[in-house]
PDB file of C-alpha atoms and ligand atoms in Angstrom:
ATOM      1  CA  MET A 532      34.107 -73.466  30.570  1.00 94.00           C
ATOM      2  CA  LYS A 533      31.577 -72.746  33.132  1.00 96.00           C
ATOM      3  CA  MET A 534      30.391 -69.500  33.354  1.00 97.00           C
ATOM      4  CA  LEU A 535      28.378 -68.407  36.338  1.00 97.00           C
ATOM      5  CA  VAL A 536      25.907 -65.660  35.993  1.00 97.00           C
ATOM      6  CA  ALA A 537      25.558 -63.900  39.755  1.00 97.00           C
ATOM      7  CA  THR A 538      22.781 -62.972  39.980  1.00 96.00           C
ATOM      8  CA  THR A 539      20.105 -63.304  43.165  1.00 94.00           C
ATOM      9  CA  ASN A 540      17.843 -61.797  40.900  1.00 95.00           C
ATOM     10  CA  ARG A 541      15.852 -64.221  38.864  1.00 94.00           C
ATOM     11  CA  GLY A 542      14.716 -62.113  35.915  1.00 95.00           C
ATOM     12  CA  LYS A 543      18.340 -60.917  35.169  1.00 96.00           C
ATOM     13  CA  VAL A 544      19.318 -65.002  35.314  1.00 95.00           C
ATOM     14  CA  ARG A 545      16.598 -65.627  32.645  1.00 94.00           C
ATOM     15  CA  GLU A 546      17.878 -62.661  30.659  1.00 95.00           C
ATOM     16  CA  LEU A 547      21.620 -63.230  30.800  1.00 94.00           C
ATOM     17  CA  ALA A 548      20.837 -66.957  30.568  1.00 92.00           C
ATOM     18  CA  GLU A 549      19.012 -66.687  27.697  1.00 91.00           C
ATOM     19  CA  ALA A 550      21.316 -63.903  25.766  1.00 91.00           C
ATOM     20  CA  LEU A 551      24.653 -65.901  26.568  1.00 91.00           C
ATOM     21  CA  ASP A 552      23.345 -68.714  24.829  1.00 88.00           C
ATOM     22  CA  GLY A 553      26.129 -70.019  22.154  1.00 89.00           C
ATOM     23  CA  LEU A 554      29.541 -68.997  23.268  1.00 91.00           C
ATOM     24  CA  GLY A 555      30.208 -71.844  24.373  1.00 92.00           C
ATOM     25  CA  PHE A 556      29.925 -72.296  27.313  1.00 95.00           C
ATOM     26  CA  GLU A 557      28.274 -74.068  30.151  1.00 95.00           C
ATOM     27  CA  ILE A 558      26.426 -70.787  31.671  1.00 95.00           C
ATOM     28  CA  LEU A 559      25.381 -72.052  35.429  1.00 96.00           C
ATOM     29  CA  ASP A 560      23.371 -69.385  38.041  1.00 96.00           C
ATOM     30  CA  LEU A 561      24.151 -69.004  41.676  1.00 96.00           C
ATOM     31  CA  GLU A 562      22.358 -72.259  42.838  1.00 96.00           C
ATOM     32  CA  GLY A 563      23.253 -74.523  39.808  1.00 95.00           C
ATOM     33  CA  ALA A 564      26.868 -73.285  41.491  1.00 95.00           C
ATOM     34  CA  GLY A 565      26.292 -74.550  44.994  1.00 95.00           C
ATOM     35  CA  LEU A 566      26.362 -70.565  46.615  1.00 96.00           C
ATOM     36  CA  ALA A 567      22.984 -69.831  46.201  1.00 92.00           C
ATOM     37  CA  ASP A 568      23.054 -69.750  50.476  1.00 93.00           C
ATOM     38  CA  ARG A 569      25.739 -67.519  50.903  1.00 92.00           C
ATOM     39  CA  PRO A 570      24.688 -63.928  51.952  1.00 90.00           C
ATOM     40  CA  ALA A 571      24.663 -61.065  48.757  1.00 88.00           C
ATOM     41  CA  PRO A 572      27.965 -58.680  48.506  1.00 89.00           C
ATOM     42  CA  GLU A 573      27.339 -55.416  50.044  1.00 90.00           C
ATOM     43  CA  GLU A 574      26.383 -52.923  47.458  1.00 91.00           C
ATOM     44  CA  SER A 575      28.942 -50.249  47.675  1.00 92.00           C
ATOM     45  CA  GLY A 576      29.850 -48.571  45.124  1.00 96.00           C
ATOM     46  CA  SER A 577      29.017 -45.435  44.218  1.00 97.00           C
ATOM     47  CA  THR A 578      28.328 -46.093  40.085  1.00 98.00           C
ATOM     48  CA  PHE A 579      26.777 -49.013  38.342  1.00 98.00           C
ATOM     49  CA  ALA A 580      30.082 -50.204  36.910  1.00 98.00           C
ATOM     50  CA  GLU A 581      31.669 -50.137  40.633  1.00 98.00           C
ATOM     51  CA  ASN A 582      28.829 -52.526  41.905  1.00 98.00           C
ATOM     52  CA  ALA A 583      28.732 -54.885  39.141  1.00 98.00           C
ATOM     53  CA  LEU A 584      32.624 -55.709  40.089  1.00 98.00           C
ATOM     54  CA  LEU A 585      32.028 -55.481  43.132  1.00 97.00           C
ATOM     55  CA  LYS A 586      30.224 -58.060  42.982  1.00 97.00           C
ATOM     56  CA  ALA A 587      31.745 -60.313  40.129  1.00 98.00           C
ATOM     57  CA  SER A 588      35.001 -60.305  41.973  1.00 97.00           C
ATOM     58  CA  ILE A 589      33.610 -61.274  45.398  1.00 97.00           C
ATOM     59  CA  TRP A 590      31.849 -64.195  43.422  1.00 97.00           C
ATOM     60  CA  PHE A 591      35.018 -65.361  41.543  1.00 98.00           C
ATOM     61  CA  GLU A 592      36.161 -65.433  44.422  1.00 97.00           C
ATOM     62  CA  ALA A 593      33.950 -67.764  45.755  1.00 96.00           C
ATOM     63  CA  SER A 594      33.455 -69.899  42.758  1.00 96.00           C
ATOM     64  CA  GLY A 595      36.559 -70.095  40.889  1.00 97.00           C
ATOM     65  CA  LEU A 596      34.330 -69.884  38.476  1.00 98.00           C
ATOM     66  CA  LEU A 597      34.117 -66.561  35.104  1.00 97.00           C
ATOM     67  CA  THR A 598      31.669 -65.004  36.629  1.00 98.00           C
ATOM     68  CA  VAL A 599      29.175 -62.271  35.021  1.00 98.00           C
ATOM     69  CA  ALA A 600      27.266 -59.948  37.610  1.00 98.00           C
ATOM     70  CA  ASP A 601      25.382 -57.031  36.207  1.00 98.00           C
ATOM     71  CA  ASP A 602      24.563 -53.571  38.270  1.00 98.00           C
ATOM     72  CA  SER A 603      21.422 -52.130  37.644  1.00 98.00           C
ATOM     73  CA  GLY A 604      18.973 -49.464  37.918  1.00 98.00           C
ATOM     74  CA  LEU A 605      16.701 -47.041  37.023  1.00 98.00           C
ATOM     75  CA  VAL A 606      17.354 -43.651  36.466  1.00 98.00           C
ATOM     76  CA  VAL A 607      14.298 -40.661  36.336  1.00 98.00           C
ATOM     77  CA  ASP A 608      15.008 -36.583  35.235  1.00 98.00           C
ATOM     78  CA  ILE A 609      12.870 -35.311  37.572  1.00 98.00           C
ATOM     79  CA  LEU A 610      14.063 -37.032  40.744  1.00 98.00           C
ATOM     80  CA  GLY A 611      17.371 -36.169  40.273  1.00 98.00           C
ATOM     81  CA  GLY A 612      18.484 -39.443  39.001  1.00 98.00           C
ATOM     82  CA  ARG A 613      16.613 -42.301  41.641  1.00 98.00           C
ATOM     83  CA  PRO A 614      15.786 -44.577  42.134  1.00 98.00           C
ATOM     84  CA  GLY A 615      19.646 -44.806  40.324  1.00 98.00           C
ATOM     85  CA  LEU A 616      21.577 -46.970  42.405  1.00 97.00           C
ATOM     86  CA  HIS A 617      18.666 -47.912  45.100  1.00 96.00           C
ATOM     87  CA  SER A 618      16.782 -49.296  42.197  1.00 97.00           C
ATOM     88  CA  ALA A 619      16.085 -52.238  44.080  1.00 96.00           C
ATOM     89  CA  ARG A 620      16.191 -50.764  47.325  1.00 95.00           C
ATOM     90  CA  TYR A 621      12.551 -48.962  46.800  1.00 96.00           C
ATOM     91  CA  GLY A 622      10.298 -51.352  47.814  1.00 97.00           C
ATOM     92  CA  ASP A 623      10.019 -55.280  48.817  1.00 97.00           C
ATOM     93  CA  THR A 624       8.560 -55.995  46.277  1.00 97.00           C
ATOM     94  CA  ASP A 625       8.634 -55.489  41.966  1.00 97.00           C
ATOM     95  CA  ALA A 626       4.831 -54.125  42.919  1.00 97.00           C
ATOM     96  CA  GLU A 627       5.908 -51.950  45.582  1.00 98.00           C
ATOM     97  CA  ARG A 628       8.947 -49.948  43.935  1.00 98.00           C
ATOM     98  CA  ILE A 629       6.153 -48.911  41.393  1.00 98.00           C
ATOM     99  CA  ARG A 630       3.386 -48.131  43.517  1.00 98.00           C
ATOM    100  CA  ARG A 631       6.061 -45.020  45.573  1.00 98.00           C
ATOM    101  CA  LEU A 632       7.912 -44.690  41.579  1.00 98.00           C
ATOM    102  CA  LEU A 633       4.417 -43.966  40.060  1.00 98.00           C
ATOM    103  CA  SER A 634       2.942 -41.347  43.994  1.00 98.00           C
ATOM    104  CA  GLU A 635       6.822 -39.902  43.257  1.00 98.00           C
ATOM    105  CA  MET A 636       6.102 -38.602  40.161  1.00 98.00           C
ATOM    106  CA  ASP A 637       2.876 -37.960  40.937  1.00 97.00           C
ATOM    107  CA  GLY A 638       0.988 -35.007  38.460  1.00 96.00           C
ATOM    108  CA  VAL A 639       3.975 -34.852  36.343  1.00 98.00           C
ATOM    109  CA  PRO A 640       3.426 -34.427  32.318  1.00 98.00           C
ATOM    110  CA  SER A 641       4.068 -36.928  30.337  1.00 96.00           C
ATOM    111  CA  THR A 642       6.685 -34.770  28.920  1.00 97.00           C
ATOM    112  CA  GLU A 643       8.648 -34.621  32.136  1.00 98.00           C
ATOM    113  CA  ARG A 644       9.235 -37.949  32.617  1.00 98.00           C
ATOM    114  CA  THR A 645      12.137 -38.542  30.862  1.00 98.00           C
ATOM    115  CA  ALA A 646      14.119 -41.431  32.250  1.00 98.00           C
ATOM    116  CA  ARG A 647      16.715 -44.445  31.600  1.00 98.00           C
ATOM    117  CA  PHE A 648      17.934 -47.658  32.253  1.00 98.00           C
ATOM    118  CA  VAL A 649      21.349 -48.417  33.247  1.00 98.00           C
ATOM    119  CA  CYS A 650      23.443 -51.495  33.144  1.00 98.00           C
ATOM    120  CA  SER A 651      26.864 -52.880  33.808  1.00 98.00           C
ATOM    121  CA  LEU A 652      28.179 -56.252  33.672  1.00 98.00           C
ATOM    122  CA  ALA A 653      31.210 -57.138  34.804  1.00 98.00           C
ATOM    123  CA  LEU A 654      32.942 -60.531  33.320  1.00 98.00           C
ATOM    124  CA  VAL A 655      35.946 -61.565  35.963  1.00 98.00           C
ATOM    125  CA  GLY A 656      38.021 -64.124  36.004  1.00 98.00           C
ATOM    126  CA  GLU A 657      41.749 -64.794  36.470  1.00 97.00           C
ATOM    127  CA  ASN A 658      43.759 -61.494  35.034  1.00 97.00           C
ATOM    128  CA  LEU A 659      40.681 -60.761  34.262  1.00 98.00           C
ATOM    129  CA  ALA A 660      38.282 -57.773  35.523  1.00 98.00           C
ATOM    130  CA  GLU A 661      35.559 -55.727  32.482  1.00 98.00           C
ATOM    131  CA  VAL A 662      33.155 -54.115  32.802  1.00 98.00           C
ATOM    132  CA  PHE A 663      30.466 -53.944  29.461  1.00 98.00           C
ATOM    133  CA  THR A 664      27.465 -50.226  30.306  1.00 98.00           C
ATOM    134  CA  GLY A 665      24.668 -50.067  28.231  1.00 98.00           C
ATOM    135  CA  GLU A 666      21.557 -47.877  28.751  1.00 98.00           C
ATOM    136  CA  CYS A 667      18.239 -47.768  27.435  1.00 98.00           C
ATOM    137  CA  GLU A 668      16.661 -43.666  27.190  1.00 98.00           C
ATOM    138  CA  GLY A 669      12.392 -43.588  27.433  1.00 98.00           C
ATOM    139  CA  ARG A 670       9.677 -42.407  29.985  1.00 98.00           C
ATOM    140  CA  ILE A 671       7.771 -43.274  32.542  1.00 98.00           C
ATOM    141  CA  ARG A 672       4.081 -43.842  32.376  1.00 98.00           C
ATOM    142  CA  HIS A 673       1.145 -42.817  34.395  1.00 98.00           C
ATOM    143  CA  THR A 674       0.533 -46.440  35.575  1.00 98.00           C
ATOM    144  CA  SER A 675       1.901 -50.509  35.206  1.00 98.00           C
ATOM    145  CA  HIS A 676       0.687 -51.699  31.381  1.00 98.00           C
ATOM    146  CA  GLY A 677       1.766 -55.761  31.011  1.00 98.00           C
ATOM    147  CA  SER A 678       3.054 -57.972  32.656  1.00 98.00           C
ATOM    148  CA  ALA A 679       6.554 -59.975  31.179  1.00 98.00           C
ATOM    149  CA  GLY A 680      10.015 -59.137  31.765  1.00 96.00           C
ATOM    150  CA  PHE A 681      10.583 -57.992  36.092  1.00 97.00           C
ATOM    151  CA  GLY A 682      11.017 -54.990  38.304  1.00 98.00           C
ATOM    152  CA  TYR A 683      10.222 -51.611  36.927  1.00 98.00           C
ATOM    153  CA  ASP A 684       9.099 -52.768  33.075  1.00 98.00           C
ATOM    154  CA  PRO A 685       5.572 -52.371  33.368  1.00 98.00           C
ATOM    155  CA  VAL A 686       5.720 -48.630  33.213  1.00 98.00           C
ATOM    156  CA  PHE A 687       8.752 -47.839  31.306  1.00 98.00           C
ATOM    157  CA  THR A 688       8.222 -47.135  26.883  1.00 98.00           C
ATOM    158  CA  PRO A 689      11.747 -47.108  25.872  1.00 98.00           C
ATOM    159  CA  ASP A 690      11.586 -44.262  22.397  1.00 98.00           C
ATOM    160  CA  GLY A 691      10.338 -44.629  19.778  1.00 97.00           C
ATOM    161  CA  GLU A 692       8.000 -47.474  21.168  1.00 98.00           C
ATOM    162  CA  ASN A 693       4.723 -46.820  22.148  1.00 97.00           C
ATOM    163  CA  ARG A 694       4.573 -50.129  24.667  1.00 98.00           C
ATOM    164  CA  THR A 695       6.007 -50.980  27.394  1.00 98.00           C
ATOM    165  CA  PHE A 696       8.969 -52.931  28.341  1.00 98.00           C
ATOM    166  CA  ALA A 697       6.551 -55.391  30.065  1.00 98.00           C
ATOM    167  CA  GLU A 698       4.426 -55.282  26.407  1.00 98.00           C
ATOM    168  CA  MET A 699       7.244 -57.152  25.070  1.00 98.00           C
ATOM    169  CA  SER A 700       8.699 -60.539  23.967  1.00 97.00           C
ATOM    170  CA  PRO A 701      11.624 -61.242  25.849  1.00 96.00           C
ATOM    171  CA  GLY A 702      13.418 -60.628  22.281  1.00 95.00           C
ATOM    172  CA  GLU A 703      11.928 -57.988  21.654  1.00 97.00           C
ATOM    173  CA  LYS A 704      13.671 -56.198  24.863  1.00 97.00           C
ATOM    174  CA  SER A 705      16.394 -57.518  24.551  1.00 96.00           C
ATOM    175  CA  ALA A 706      16.916 -56.200  20.616  1.00 97.00           C
ATOM    176  CA  ILE A 707      16.808 -52.096  22.441  1.00 98.00           C
ATOM    177  CA  SER A 708      17.370 -52.222  26.362  1.00 98.00           C
ATOM    178  CA  HIS A 709      19.922 -51.336  28.822  1.00 98.00           C
ATOM    179  CA  ARG A 710      20.871 -55.379  29.750  1.00 98.00           C
ATOM    180  CA  GLY A 711      20.865 -56.220  25.423  1.00 97.00           C
ATOM    181  CA  ASN A 712      23.566 -53.719  25.483  1.00 98.00           C
ATOM    182  CA  ALA A 713      25.898 -54.023  27.805  1.00 98.00           C
ATOM    183  CA  ILE A 714      25.401 -58.338  26.436  1.00 96.00           C
ATOM    184  CA  ARG A 715      26.609 -57.233  22.827  1.00 96.00           C
ATOM    185  CA  LYS A 716      29.235 -55.093  23.662  1.00 97.00           C
ATOM    186  CA  LEU A 717      30.697 -58.070  26.524  1.00 97.00           C
ATOM    187  CA  ARG A 718      29.579 -60.999  23.598  1.00 95.00           C
ATOM    188  CA  GLU A 719      32.141 -58.460  20.981  1.00 95.00           C
ATOM    189  CA  PHE A 720      34.493 -59.092  23.948  1.00 96.00           C
ATOM    190  CA  ILE A 721      34.596 -62.744  24.027  1.00 94.00           C
ATOM    191  CA  THR A 722      34.113 -63.490  20.724  1.00 92.00           C
ATOM    192  CA  GLY A 723      37.134 -61.425  19.871  1.00 87.00           C
ATOM    193  CA  ARG A 724      39.955 -62.724  22.083  1.00 59.00           C
TER     194      ARG A 724
HETATM  195  P1  LIG B 545      21.810 -58.440  41.978  1.00 77.67           P
HETATM  196  O1  LIG B 545      22.312 -57.820  42.996  1.00 77.67           O
HETATM  197  O2  LIG B 545      22.006 -59.914  42.961  1.00 77.67           O
HETATM  198  O3  LIG B 545      22.164 -58.848  40.026  1.00 77.67           O
HETATM  199  P2  LIG B 545      19.348 -57.178  43.019  1.00 77.67           P
HETATM  200  O4  LIG B 545      17.998 -57.027  42.098  1.00 77.67           O
HETATM  201  O5  LIG B 545      19.848 -56.621  43.878  1.00 77.67           O
HETATM  202  O6  LIG B 545      20.006 -58.893  42.109  1.00 77.67           O
HETATM  203  P3  LIG B 545      20.230 -54.641  41.827  1.00 77.67           P
HETATM  204  O7  LIG B 545      21.329 -53.936  42.833  1.00 77.67           O
HETATM  205  O8  LIG B 545      21.638 -54.192  39.971  1.00 77.67           O
HETATM  206  O9  LIG B 545      20.422 -55.708  41.530  1.00 77.67           O
HETATM  207  O10 LIG B 545      18.600 -53.734  41.111  1.00 77.67           O
HETATM  208  C1  LIG B 545      18.915 -53.315  40.271  1.00 77.67           C
HETATM  209  C2  LIG B 545      17.146 -53.333  40.554  1.00 77.67           C
HETATM  210  O11 LIG B 545      16.650 -52.352  39.028  1.00 77.67           O
HETATM  211  C3  LIG B 545      16.645 -54.374  40.192  1.00 77.67           C
HETATM  212  O12 LIG B 545      15.691 -55.163  40.919  1.00 77.67           O
HETATM  213  C4  LIG B 545      14.822 -53.679  39.357  1.00 77.67           C
HETATM  214  O13 LIG B 545      14.173 -53.472  40.528  1.00 77.67           O
HETATM  215  C5  LIG B 545      15.467 -52.226  38.154  1.00 77.67           C
HETATM  216  N1  LIG B 545      16.013 -53.196  37.235  1.00 77.67           N
HETATM  217  C6  LIG B 545      17.347 -54.225  36.528  1.00 77.67           C
HETATM  218  N2  LIG B 545      17.240 -53.773  35.439  1.00 77.67           N
HETATM  219  C7  LIG B 545      16.054 -54.225  35.226  1.00 77.67           C
HETATM  220  C8  LIG B 545      15.092 -54.074  33.988  1.00 77.67           C
HETATM  221  O14 LIG B 545      15.522 -54.658  32.748  1.00 77.67           O
HETATM  222  N3  LIG B 545      13.413 -54.292  33.570  1.00 77.67           N
HETATM  223  C9  LIG B 545      13.106 -53.761  34.888  1.00 77.67           C
HETATM  224  N4  LIG B 545      13.979 -53.438  36.631  1.00 77.67           N
HETATM  225  C10 LIG B 545      15.204 -53.226  36.366  1.00 77.67           C
END
């Protein structure tokens, strides 16, 4: 059976495809499903879960395939939860998004730089709509460290670690990350059925 990993973000495709491996599905991305030139759905929900469901439902309608979509973001306490749902829209590139975040946190001491990544994964198919959410607590560094991963990884250090996600291997990140935690719930749902 085919499963569509419906995201326009290459970093997410990599992490999701790797983590969904071994479940017995043939994993397709939007390109593999011939949907690469469709416009991305508008993210009009007010929570990560709502947006994930919205994206998965639209891509399921377009493809007819069992579909997984991901809505995620970085929630920073001192910024009142920003960039949050708007994490992708904080700038045009990863570098710009990080620059804006660090400039908004200029002068904030380490003890007040607490934050969490949140990831909602929606699984939508025929008579099926489920959402799985994972979180990862940590803090925002003063400067970028490392070049692995994607997005805000170079400035996020998870609790209990000294390294950023961008200084970890894919396996190390996935073992503790928001997306890894959401994927483990999704896998349990699929294998327990
Ligand atoms: P799709 O909607 O097509 O999936 P997107 O990049 O627009 O792609 P989101 O709206 O969910 O996805 O935005 C999430 C943003 O949060 C993403 O662009 C990154 O900047 C950031 N983000 C999410 N997960 C991350 C992770 O594991 N590491 C670093 N940054 C992450």
